[in-house]
């Protein structure tokens, strides 16, 4: 399973169970911002957190494996290489 399919599975489960990112983050013992970022494929999760998320949301093990993979941050448009401006682009893309 790739990060896109993983994110789609998480979003479908989140909506069908009517969960908030706050509830999901609390269930796995992490902040909602970090949890959202990992679930959207912009960060990876340690194995214990990925397993807890899959158990809480009743998702297959493949989702947990994809959550643990190293993220690839890619934007469709050109991103400036200046470190300060790049960080601003990253903030907008992740959050």
Coordinates of N, CA, C and O in Angstrom, one line a residue:
X1 N 0.9 -1.2 0.0 CA 0.0 0.0 0.0 C 0.9 1.2 0.0 O 1.8 1.3 0.8
X2 N 0.6 2.2 -0.9 CA 1.3 3.4 -0.9 C 0.7 4.5 0.0 O -0.4 4.3 0.6
X3 N 1.4 5.6 0.2 CA 0.9 6.7 1.1 C -0.5 7.2 0.7 O -1.3 7.6 1.5
X4 N -0.7 7.3 -0.6 CA -2.0 7.9 -1.1 C -3.2 6.9 -0.7 O -4.2 7.4 -0.2
X5 N -3.0 5.6 -1.0 CA -4.0 4.7 -0.6 C -4.2 4.6 0.9 O -5.3 4.5 1.4
X6 N -3.1 4.7 1.6 CA -3.2 4.8 3.1 C -4.0 5.9 3.6 O -4.9 5.8 4.4
X7 N -3.7 7.1 3.0 CA -4.4 8.3 3.4 C -5.9 8.2 3.1 O -6.8 8.6 3.9
X8 N -6.2 7.7 1.9 CA -7.6 7.5 1.6 C -8.3 6.6 2.5 O -9.5 6.8 3.0
X9 N -7.7 5.5 2.9 CA -8.3 4.5 3.9 C -8.5 5.2 5.2 O -9.6 4.9 5.8
X10 N -7.6 5.9 5.7 CA -7.7 6.6 7.0 C -8.9 7.6 6.9 O -9.7 7.7 7.8
X11 N -8.9 8.4 5.9 CA -10.0 9.4 5.7 C -11.4 8.8 5.7 O -12.3 9.2 6.3
X12 N -11.5 7.7 4.9 CA -12.8 7.0 4.9 C -13.2 6.5 6.2 O -14.3 6.6 6.7
X13 N -12.2 5.9 7.0 CA -12.5 5.3 8.3 C -12.9 6.5 9.2 O -13.8 6.4 10.1
X14 N -12.1 7.6 9.2 CA -12.4 8.7 10.0 C -13.8 9.3 9.8 O -14.5 9.5 10.8
X15 N -14.2 9.4 8.6 CA -15.5 10.0 8.3 C -16.6 9.0 8.6 O -17.6 9.4 9.2
X16 N -16.4 7.7 8.3 CA -17.5 6.7 8.6 C -17.7 6.6 10.1 O -18.8 6.3 10.6
X17 N -16.6 6.7 10.9 CA -16.8 6.6 12.4 C -17.0 8.0 13.0 O -17.1 8.0 14.3
X18 N -17.1 9.0 12.2 CA -17.3 10.4 12.7 C -16.3 10.8 13.8 O -16.7 11.3 14.8
X19 N -15.0 10.6 13.5 CA -14.0 10.9 14.4 C -13.3 12.2 14.1 O -13.3 12.6 12.9
X20 N -12.8 12.9 15.1 CA -12.0 14.1 14.8 C -10.5 13.7 14.9 O -10.2 12.7 15.5
X21 N -9.7 14.6 14.4 CA -8.2 14.4 14.6 C -7.8 14.4 16.0 O -6.9 13.7 16.5
X22 N -8.5 15.2 16.8 CA -8.3 15.3 18.3 C -8.5 13.9 18.9 O -7.7 13.4 19.7
X23 N -9.6 13.3 18.6 CA -10.0 12.0 19.1 C -9.0 10.9 18.7 O -8.6 10.1 19.5
X24 N -8.6 11.0 17.5 CA -7.6 10.0 17.0 C -6.2 10.2 17.6 O -5.6 9.2 18.1
X25 N -5.8 11.4 17.7 CA -4.5 11.7 18.4 C -4.6 11.3 19.9 O -3.6 10.7 20.4
X26 N -5.7 11.5 20.5 CA -5.8 11.2 22.0 C -5.7 9.6 22.1 O -5.1 9.1 23.0
X27 N -6.4 8.9 21.2 CA -6.4 7.5 21.2 C -5.1 6.8 21.1 O -4.8 5.8 21.7
X28 N -4.2 7.5 20.4 CA -2.8 6.9 20.2 C -1.8 7.6 21.1 O -0.6 7.3 21.0
X29 N -2.2 8.6 21.8 CA -1.3 9.3 22.7 C -0.4 10.3 22.1 O 0.8 10.5 22.5
X30 N -0.8 10.9 21.0 CA 0.0 11.9 20.3 C -0.9 13.1 20.0 O -2.1 13.1 20.1
X31 N -0.2 14.2 19.7 CA -0.9 15.5 19.4 C -1.8 15.3 18.1 O -1.4 14.6 17.2
X32 N -2.8 16.1 18.0 CA -3.7 16.0 16.8 C -2.9 16.5 15.6 O -3.1 16.0 14.5
X33 N -2.1 17.5 15.8 CA -1.3 18.0 14.6 C -0.3 17.0 14.1 O -0.3 16.7 12.8
X34 N 0.4 16.4 14.9 CA 1.3 15.3 14.5 C 0.6 14.1 13.9 O 1.0 13.6 12.8
X35 N -0.5 13.7 14.5 CA -1.3 12.6 14.0 C -1.8 12.9 12.6 O -1.7 12.1 11.7
X36 N -2.4 14.1 12.4 CA -2.9 14.5 11.1 C -1.8 14.5 10.1 O -2.0 13.9 9.0
X37 N -0.7 15.0 10.4 CA 0.4 15.1 9.4 C 0.8 13.7 9.0 O 1.0 13.4 7.8
X38 N 1.0 12.8 10.0 CA 1.3 11.4 9.7 C 0.3 10.7 8.8 O 0.6 10.0 7.9
X39 N -1.0 10.9 9.2 CA -2.1 10.2 8.5 C -2.2 10.8 7.1 O -2.7 10.1 6.2
X40 N -1.8 12.0 6.8 CA -1.9 12.6 5.5 C -0.6 12.3 4.7 O -0.4 12.8 3.6
X41 N 0.3 11.5 5.3 CA 1.5 11.0 4.5 C 2.7 11.9 4.6 O 3.7 11.7 3.9
X42 N 2.7 13.0 5.4 CA 3.8 13.9 5.5 C 4.8 13.6 6.5 O 5.8 14.2 6.6
X43 N 4.5 12.6 7.4 CA 5.5 12.1 8.4 C 5.3 10.6 8.5 O 4.3 10.1 8.1
X44 N 6.2 9.9 9.2 CA 6.0 8.5 9.4 C 5.7 8.3 10.9 O 5.9 9.2 11.7
X45 N 5.1 7.1 11.2 CA 4.8 6.8 12.6 C 5.6 5.7 13.1 O 5.9 4.8 12.3
X46 N 6.0 5.7 14.4 CA 6.6 4.5 14.9 C 5.6 3.3 14.9 O 4.4 3.5 14.9
X47 N 6.2 2.1 15.0 CA 5.3 0.9 14.9 C 4.2 0.9 15.9 O 3.1 0.6 15.6
X48 N 4.6 1.2 17.2 CA 3.5 1.1 18.2 C 2.4 2.1 18.0 O 1.2 1.8 18.2
X49 N 2.7 3.3 17.5 CA 1.6 4.3 17.2 C 0.8 3.9 16.0 O -0.4 4.0 16.0
X50 N 1.4 3.3 15.0 CA 0.7 2.9 13.8 C -0.2 1.7 14.1 O -1.3 1.7 13.6
X51 N 0.3 0.8 14.9 CA -0.5 -0.3 15.4 C -1.7 0.1 16.2 O -2.9 -0.3 16.0
X52 N -1.5 1.1 17.1 CA -2.6 1.6 17.9 C -3.6 2.3 17.0 O -4.8 2.2 17.3
X53 N -3.2 3.1 16.1 CA -4.1 3.8 15.2 C -5.0 2.8 14.4 O -6.2 2.9 14.3
X54 N -4.3 1.8 13.8 CA -5.1 0.8 13.1 C -6.1 0.0 13.9 O -7.2 -0.3 13.5
X55 N -5.7 -0.3 15.1 CA -6.6 -1.0 16.1 C -7.8 -0.1 16.4 O -8.9 -0.5 16.4
X56 N -7.5 1.2 16.7 CA -8.6 2.1 17.1 C -9.5 2.4 16.0 O -10.8 2.5 16.2
X57 N -9.0 2.5 14.7 CA -9.8 2.8 13.6 C -10.3 1.6 12.8 O -11.0 1.7 11.8
X58 N -9.9 0.4 13.3 CA -10.3 -0.9 12.6 C -9.8 -0.9 11.2 O -10.6 -1.2 10.3
X59 N -8.5 -0.6 11.0 CA -7.9 -0.6 9.7 C -7.0 -1.8 9.5 O -6.5 -2.3 10.5
X60 N -6.8 -2.2 8.3 CA -5.9 -3.4 8.1 C -4.4 -3.1 8.4 O -4.0 -1.9 8.4
X61 N -3.7 -4.2 8.6 CA -2.3 -4.0 8.9 C -1.5 -3.3 7.8 O -0.5 -2.7 8.1
X62 N -1.9 -3.4 6.6 CA -1.2 -2.7 5.5 C -1.2 -1.2 5.7 O -0.2 -0.5 5.3
X63 N -2.2 -0.6 6.3 CA -2.2 0.8 6.6 C -1.1 1.1 7.6 O -0.4 2.1 7.5
X64 N -1.0 0.3 8.6 CA 0.0 0.5 9.6 C 1.4 0.4 9.0 O 2.3 1.2 9.4
X65 N 1.6 -0.5 8.1 CA 2.9 -0.6 7.4 C 3.2 0.6 6.6 O 4.3 1.1 6.6
X66 N 2.2 1.1 5.9 CA 2.4 2.4 5.1 C 2.7 3.6 6.0 O 3.4 4.4 5.7
X67 N 2.0 3.6 7.2 CA 2.2 4.7 8.1 C 3.7 4.8 8.6 O 4.2 5.8 8.9
X68 N 4.4 3.6 8.6 CA 5.7 3.6 9.1 C 6.8 3.9 8.0 O 7.9 4.1 8.3
X69 N 6.4 4.0 6.8 CA 7.3 4.3 5.7 C 7.7 5.7 5.7 O 7.0 6.6 6.2
X70 N 8.9 5.9 5.3 CA 9.5 7.3 5.2 C 8.7 8.2 4.2 O 8.3 7.7 3.1
X71 N 8.3 9.4 4.6 CA 7.5 10.2 3.8 C 8.3 10.9 2.7 O 9.4 11.1 2.8
X72 N 7.6 11.1 1.6 CA 8.1 11.9 0.5 C 7.3 13.1 0.3 O 6.1 13.1 0.0
X73 N 7.9 14.3 0.6 CA 7.2 15.5 0.6 C 7.4 16.1 -0.8 O 8.5 16.5 -1.2
X74 N 6.3 16.1 -1.6 CA 6.3 16.6 -3.0 C 5.2 17.6 -3.2 O 4.1 17.3 -2.8
X75 N 5.6 18.6 -3.8 CA 4.6 19.6 -4.2 C 4.5 19.7 -5.7 O 5.5 19.4 -6.4
X76 N 3.3 20.0 -6.3 CA 3.2 20.1 -7.7 C 3.8 21.4 -8.3 O 4.2 21.4 -9.5
X77 N 4.0 22.4 -7.6 CA 4.6 23.6 -8.1 C 6.0 23.7 -7.6 O 6.5 23.0 -6.7
X78 N 6.8 24.6 -8.2 CA 8.2 24.9 -7.8 C 8.2 25.5 -6.4 O 7.5 26.5 -6.1
X79 N 9.1 25.0 -5.5 CA 9.2 25.5 -4.2 C 10.6 26.2 -4.1 O 11.6 25.7 -4.5
X80 N 10.6 27.4 -3.6 CA 11.9 28.1 -3.4 C 12.9 27.4 -2.6 O 12.5 26.6 -1.7
X81 N 14.1 27.6 -2.9 CA 15.2 26.8 -2.1 C 15.7 27.6 -0.9 O 16.5 27.1 -0.1
X82 N 15.3 28.9 -0.8 CA 15.7 29.6 0.4 C 15.1 29.0 1.6 O 13.9 28.7 1.7
X83 N 16.0 28.7 2.6 CA 15.5 27.9 3.8 C 14.3 28.5 4.5 O 13.4 27.8 4.9
X84 N 14.3 29.8 4.7 CA 13.1 30.4 5.4 C 11.8 30.3 4.6 O 10.8 29.8 5.1
X85 N 11.9 30.6 3.4 CA 10.7 30.5 2.5 C 10.3 29.1 2.3 O 9.1 28.8 2.4
X86 N 11.2 28.2 2.2 CA 10.9 26.8 2.1 C 10.1 26.3 3.3 O 9.1 25.5 3.2
X87 N 10.5 26.7 4.5 CA 9.8 26.3 5.7 C 8.4 26.8 5.7 O 7.5 26.1 6.2
X88 N 8.2 28.0 5.2 CA 6.8 28.5 5.1 C 5.9 27.6 4.2 O 4.8 27.3 4.5
X89 N 6.5 27.2 3.1 CA 5.8 26.3 2.1 C 5.5 25.0 2.8 O 4.4 24.4 2.7
X90 N 6.5 24.5 3.6 CA 6.3 23.2 4.3 C 5.2 23.3 5.3 O 4.4 22.4 5.4
X91 N 5.1 24.4 6.0 CA 4.1 24.6 7.0 C 2.7 24.5 6.4 O 1.8 23.9 6.8
X92 N 2.6 25.3 5.3 CA 1.3 25.3 4.6 C 0.9 23.9 4.0 O -0.2 23.5 4.1
X93 N 1.9 23.2 3.5 CA 1.6 21.9 2.9 C 1.3 20.8 3.9 O 0.4 20.0 3.7
X94 N 1.9 20.9 5.1 CA 1.7 19.9 6.1 C 0.5 20.2 7.0 O -0.3 19.3 7.3
X95 N 0.3 21.4 7.3 CA -0.8 21.8 8.2 C -1.9 22.5 7.5 O -2.9 22.9 8.0

